[in-house]
PDB file of C-alpha atoms in Angstrom:
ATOM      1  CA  UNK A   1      -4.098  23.927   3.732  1.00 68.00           C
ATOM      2  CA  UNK A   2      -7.004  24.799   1.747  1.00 80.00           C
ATOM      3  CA  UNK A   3     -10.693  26.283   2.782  1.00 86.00           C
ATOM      4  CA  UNK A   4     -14.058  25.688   1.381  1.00 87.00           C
ATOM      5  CA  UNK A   5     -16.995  27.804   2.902  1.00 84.00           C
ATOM      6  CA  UNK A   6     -20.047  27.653   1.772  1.00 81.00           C
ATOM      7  CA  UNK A   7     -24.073  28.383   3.052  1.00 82.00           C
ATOM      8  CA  UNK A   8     -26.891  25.681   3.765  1.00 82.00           C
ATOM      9  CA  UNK A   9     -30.150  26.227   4.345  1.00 83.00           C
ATOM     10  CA  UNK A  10     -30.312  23.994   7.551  1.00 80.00           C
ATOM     11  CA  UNK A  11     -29.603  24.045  10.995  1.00 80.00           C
ATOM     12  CA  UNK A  12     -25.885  22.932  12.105  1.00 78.00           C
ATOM     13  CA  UNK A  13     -26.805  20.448  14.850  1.00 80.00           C
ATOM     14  CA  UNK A  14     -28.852  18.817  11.989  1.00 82.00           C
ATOM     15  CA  UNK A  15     -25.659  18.587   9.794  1.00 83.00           C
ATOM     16  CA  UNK A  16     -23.695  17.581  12.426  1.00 82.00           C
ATOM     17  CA  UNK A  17     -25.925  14.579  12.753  1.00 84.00           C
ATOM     18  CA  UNK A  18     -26.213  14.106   9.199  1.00 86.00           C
ATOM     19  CA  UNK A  19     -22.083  13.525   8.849  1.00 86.00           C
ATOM     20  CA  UNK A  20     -21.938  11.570  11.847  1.00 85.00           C
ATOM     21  CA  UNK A  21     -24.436   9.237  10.577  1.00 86.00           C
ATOM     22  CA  UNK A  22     -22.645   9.057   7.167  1.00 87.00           C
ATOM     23  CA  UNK A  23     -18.784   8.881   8.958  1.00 84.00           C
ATOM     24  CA  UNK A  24     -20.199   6.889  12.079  1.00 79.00           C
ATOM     25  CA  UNK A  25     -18.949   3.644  12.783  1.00 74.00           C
ATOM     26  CA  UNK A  26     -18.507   1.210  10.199  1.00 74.00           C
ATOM     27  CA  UNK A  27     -18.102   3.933   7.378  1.00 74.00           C
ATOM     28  CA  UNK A  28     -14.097   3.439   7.624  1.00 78.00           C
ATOM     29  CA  UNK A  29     -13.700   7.064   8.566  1.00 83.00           C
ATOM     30  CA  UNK A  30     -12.665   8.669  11.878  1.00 83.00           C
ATOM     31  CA  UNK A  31     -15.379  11.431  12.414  1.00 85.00           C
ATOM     32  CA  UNK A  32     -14.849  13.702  15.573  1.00 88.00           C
ATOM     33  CA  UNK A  33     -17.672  16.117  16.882  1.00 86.00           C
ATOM     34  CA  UNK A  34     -17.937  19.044  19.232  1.00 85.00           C
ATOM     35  CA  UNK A  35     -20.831  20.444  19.739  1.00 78.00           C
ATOM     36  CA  UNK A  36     -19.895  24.251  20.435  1.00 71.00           C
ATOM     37  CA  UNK A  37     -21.094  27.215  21.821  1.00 69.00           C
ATOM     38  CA  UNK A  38     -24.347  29.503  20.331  1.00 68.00           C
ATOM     39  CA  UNK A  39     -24.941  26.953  17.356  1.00 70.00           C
ATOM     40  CA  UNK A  40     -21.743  26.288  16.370  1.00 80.00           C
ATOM     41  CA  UNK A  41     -20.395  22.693  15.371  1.00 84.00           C
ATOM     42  CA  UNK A  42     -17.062  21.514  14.907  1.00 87.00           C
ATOM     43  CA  UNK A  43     -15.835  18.737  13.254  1.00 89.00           C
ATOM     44  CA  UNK A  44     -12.769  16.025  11.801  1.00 89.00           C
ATOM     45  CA  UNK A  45     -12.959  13.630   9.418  1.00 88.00           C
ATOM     46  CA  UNK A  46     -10.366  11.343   8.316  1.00 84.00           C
ATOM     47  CA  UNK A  47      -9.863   7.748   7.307  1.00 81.00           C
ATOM     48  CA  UNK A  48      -9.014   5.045   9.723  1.00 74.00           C
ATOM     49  CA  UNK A  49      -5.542   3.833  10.051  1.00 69.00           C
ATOM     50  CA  UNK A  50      -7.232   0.536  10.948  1.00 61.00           C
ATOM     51  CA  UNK A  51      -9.018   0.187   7.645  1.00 57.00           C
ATOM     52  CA  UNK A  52      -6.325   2.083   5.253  1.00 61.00           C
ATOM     53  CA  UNK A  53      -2.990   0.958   7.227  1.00 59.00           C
ATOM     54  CA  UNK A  54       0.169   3.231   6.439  1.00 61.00           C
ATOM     55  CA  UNK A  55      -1.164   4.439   2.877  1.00 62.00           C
ATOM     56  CA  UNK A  56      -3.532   6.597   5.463  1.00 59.00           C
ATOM     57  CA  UNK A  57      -0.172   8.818   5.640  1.00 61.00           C
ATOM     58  CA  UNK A  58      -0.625  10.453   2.479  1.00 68.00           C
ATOM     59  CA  UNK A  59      -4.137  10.918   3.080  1.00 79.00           C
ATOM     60  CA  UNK A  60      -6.204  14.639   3.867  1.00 86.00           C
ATOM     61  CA  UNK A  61      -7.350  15.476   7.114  1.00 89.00           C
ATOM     62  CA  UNK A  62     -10.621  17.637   7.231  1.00 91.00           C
ATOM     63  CA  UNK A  63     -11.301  20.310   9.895  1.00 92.00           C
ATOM     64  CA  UNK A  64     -14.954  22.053   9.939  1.00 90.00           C
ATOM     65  CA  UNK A  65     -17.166  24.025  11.840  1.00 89.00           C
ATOM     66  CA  UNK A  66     -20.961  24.870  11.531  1.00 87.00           C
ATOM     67  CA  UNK A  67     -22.446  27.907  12.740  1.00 85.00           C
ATOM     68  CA  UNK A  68     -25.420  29.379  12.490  1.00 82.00           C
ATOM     69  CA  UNK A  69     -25.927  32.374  10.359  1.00 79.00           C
ATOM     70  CA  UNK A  70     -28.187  35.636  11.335  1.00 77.00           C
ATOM     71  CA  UNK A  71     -30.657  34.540   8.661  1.00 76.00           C
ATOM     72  CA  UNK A  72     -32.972  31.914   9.830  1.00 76.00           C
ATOM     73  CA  UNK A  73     -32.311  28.439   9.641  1.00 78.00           C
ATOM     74  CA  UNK A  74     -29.122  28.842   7.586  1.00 82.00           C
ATOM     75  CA  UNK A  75     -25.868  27.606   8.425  1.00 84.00           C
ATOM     76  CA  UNK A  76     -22.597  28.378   7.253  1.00 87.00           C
ATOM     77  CA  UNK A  77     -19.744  26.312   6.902  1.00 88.00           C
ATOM     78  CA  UNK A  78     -16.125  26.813   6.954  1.00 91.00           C
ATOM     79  CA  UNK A  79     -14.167  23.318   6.099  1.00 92.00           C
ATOM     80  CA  UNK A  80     -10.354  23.026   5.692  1.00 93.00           C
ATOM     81  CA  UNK A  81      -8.211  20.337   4.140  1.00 92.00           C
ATOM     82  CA  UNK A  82      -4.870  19.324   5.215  1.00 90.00           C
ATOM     83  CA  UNK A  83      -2.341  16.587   4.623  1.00 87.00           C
ATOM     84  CA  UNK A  84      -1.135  14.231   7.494  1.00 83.00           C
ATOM     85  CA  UNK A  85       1.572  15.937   9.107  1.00 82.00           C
ATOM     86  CA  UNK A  86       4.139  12.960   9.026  1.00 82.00           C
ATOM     87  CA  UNK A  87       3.717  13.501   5.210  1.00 85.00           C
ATOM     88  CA  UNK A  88       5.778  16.566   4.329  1.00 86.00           C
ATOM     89  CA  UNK A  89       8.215  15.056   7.139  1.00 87.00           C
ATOM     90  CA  UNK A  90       8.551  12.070   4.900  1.00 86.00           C
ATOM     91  CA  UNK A  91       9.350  14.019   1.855  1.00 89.00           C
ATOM     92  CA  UNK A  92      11.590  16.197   4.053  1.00 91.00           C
ATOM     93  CA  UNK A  93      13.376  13.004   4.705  1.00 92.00           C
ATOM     94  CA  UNK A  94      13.798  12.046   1.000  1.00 91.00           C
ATOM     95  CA  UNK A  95      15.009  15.500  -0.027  1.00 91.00           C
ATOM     96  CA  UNK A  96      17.717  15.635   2.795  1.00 93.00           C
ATOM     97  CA  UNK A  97      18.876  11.996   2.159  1.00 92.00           C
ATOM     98  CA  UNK A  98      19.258  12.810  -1.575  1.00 92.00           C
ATOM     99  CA  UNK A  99      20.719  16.339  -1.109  1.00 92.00           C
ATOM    100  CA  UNK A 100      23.232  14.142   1.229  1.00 91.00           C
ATOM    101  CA  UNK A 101      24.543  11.592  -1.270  1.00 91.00           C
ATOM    102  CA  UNK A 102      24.808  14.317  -4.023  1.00 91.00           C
ATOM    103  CA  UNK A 103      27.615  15.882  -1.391  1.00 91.00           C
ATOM    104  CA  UNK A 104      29.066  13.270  -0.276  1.00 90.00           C
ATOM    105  CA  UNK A 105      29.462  11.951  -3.941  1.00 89.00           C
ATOM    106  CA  UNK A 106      30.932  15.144  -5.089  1.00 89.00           C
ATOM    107  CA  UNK A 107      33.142  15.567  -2.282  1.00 90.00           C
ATOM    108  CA  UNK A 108      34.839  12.175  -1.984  1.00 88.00           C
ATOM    109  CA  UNK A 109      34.793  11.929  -5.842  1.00 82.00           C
ATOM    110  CA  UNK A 110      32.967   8.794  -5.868  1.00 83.00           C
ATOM    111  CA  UNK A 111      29.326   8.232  -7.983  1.00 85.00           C
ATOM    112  CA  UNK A 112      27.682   8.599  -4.770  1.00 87.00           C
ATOM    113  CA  UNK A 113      26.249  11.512  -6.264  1.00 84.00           C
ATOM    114  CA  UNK A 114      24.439   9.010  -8.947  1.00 89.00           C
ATOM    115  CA  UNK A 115      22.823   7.564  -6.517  1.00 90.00           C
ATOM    116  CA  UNK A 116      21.711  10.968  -4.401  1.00 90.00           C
ATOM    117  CA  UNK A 117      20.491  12.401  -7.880  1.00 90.00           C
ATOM    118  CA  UNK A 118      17.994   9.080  -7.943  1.00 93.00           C
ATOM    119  CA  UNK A 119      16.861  10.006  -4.603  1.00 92.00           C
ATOM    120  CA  UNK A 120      16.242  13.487  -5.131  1.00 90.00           C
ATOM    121  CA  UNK A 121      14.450  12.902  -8.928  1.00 93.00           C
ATOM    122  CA  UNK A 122      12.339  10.132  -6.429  1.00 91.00           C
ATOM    123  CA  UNK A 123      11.500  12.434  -3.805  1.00 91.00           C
ATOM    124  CA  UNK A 124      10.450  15.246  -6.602  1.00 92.00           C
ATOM    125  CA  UNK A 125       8.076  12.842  -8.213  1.00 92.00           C
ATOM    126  CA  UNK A 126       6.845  11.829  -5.042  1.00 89.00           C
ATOM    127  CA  UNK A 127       6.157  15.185  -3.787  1.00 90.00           C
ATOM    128  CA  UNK A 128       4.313  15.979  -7.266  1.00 92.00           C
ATOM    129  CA  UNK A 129       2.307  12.551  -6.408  1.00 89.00           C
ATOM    130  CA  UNK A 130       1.201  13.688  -3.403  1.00 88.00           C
ATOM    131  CA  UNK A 131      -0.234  16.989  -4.607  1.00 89.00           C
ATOM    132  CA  UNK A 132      -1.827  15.347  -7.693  1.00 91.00           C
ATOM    133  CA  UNK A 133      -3.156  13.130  -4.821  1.00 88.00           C
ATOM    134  CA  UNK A 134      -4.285  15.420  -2.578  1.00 89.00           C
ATOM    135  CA  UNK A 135      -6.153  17.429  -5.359  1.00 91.00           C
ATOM    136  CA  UNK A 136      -7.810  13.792  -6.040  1.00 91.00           C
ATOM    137  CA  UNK A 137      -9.140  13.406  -2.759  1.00 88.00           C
ATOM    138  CA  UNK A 138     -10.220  17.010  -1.622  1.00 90.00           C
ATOM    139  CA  UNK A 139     -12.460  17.525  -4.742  1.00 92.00           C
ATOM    140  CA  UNK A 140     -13.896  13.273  -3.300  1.00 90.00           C
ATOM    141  CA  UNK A 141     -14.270  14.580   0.020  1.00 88.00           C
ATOM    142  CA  UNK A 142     -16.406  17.793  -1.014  1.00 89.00           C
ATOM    143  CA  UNK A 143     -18.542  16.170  -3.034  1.00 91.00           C
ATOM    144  CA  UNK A 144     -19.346  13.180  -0.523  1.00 88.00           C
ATOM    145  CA  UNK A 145     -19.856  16.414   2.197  1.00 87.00           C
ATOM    146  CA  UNK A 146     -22.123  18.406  -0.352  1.00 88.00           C
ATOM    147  CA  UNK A 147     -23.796  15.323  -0.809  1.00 88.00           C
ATOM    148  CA  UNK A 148     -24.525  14.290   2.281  1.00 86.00           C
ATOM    149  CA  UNK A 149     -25.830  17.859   3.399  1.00 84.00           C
ATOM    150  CA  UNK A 150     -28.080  18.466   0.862  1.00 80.00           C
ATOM    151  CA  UNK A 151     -30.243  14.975   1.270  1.00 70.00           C
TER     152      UNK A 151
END
């Protein structure tokens, strides 16, 4: 999981209706709000399995939270990025299935093992995919966020 914080010279109810105007309904994003305590906003954004279908699995889920600062009319914001949790279970599953055949090939002296080697090369190029991916889309989703609270 990775963290961004950063200052903005506005008030956090007025950037919490800033991103829920821009990841509202209709936007193809699933945009969560609580309005806290003393100030303070929290947040989740991530897209809609309705509009992305199963790719949405690989895809980053963003937590945040607004709070005021104890200068005036400044708001600081703390925003992390995380993957969907079924996808490390889905390269968990790879790994194991590979790691599997490469036994069972080696113990029953059959070229099972050929085949658990191709799983295991897949699931290592996969799992570099998805943090090449993930890279992609958190440095996307930071500048769409920086964007849209500095109009």
């Amino acid at each position: 999981m990775k963290t961004w914080n950063f200052n903005s010279k506005s008030n956090p109810k007025l950037i919490g209706q800033k991103l829920k105007a821009a990841f509202g309904s209709g936007s193809g994003f699933v945009f969560k709000m609580d309005p806290g305590t003393n100030d303070s906003v929290t947040f989740k954004v991530h897209k809609s399995m309705a509009a992305y279908g199963y790719g949405v699995l690989n895809d980053i889920r963003v937590n945040g939270k607004l709070s005021k600062t104890g200068h005036k009319n400044e708001t600081k914001l703390e925003i992390s990025f995380a993957n969907h949790f079924l996808t490390p279970v889905h390269l968990a599953i790879v790994f194991v299935l590979g790691l599997s055949a490469i036994i069972v090939g080696i113990i029953h002296n059959s070229n099972m093992y050929l085949y658990g080697g191709l799983i295991f090369v897949v699931g290592i190029a996969s799992w570099f995919n998805v943090r090449r991916k993930s890279a992609k889309d958190i440095e996307k989703y930071k500048t769409l966020i920086s964007g849209i609270i500095e109009e």
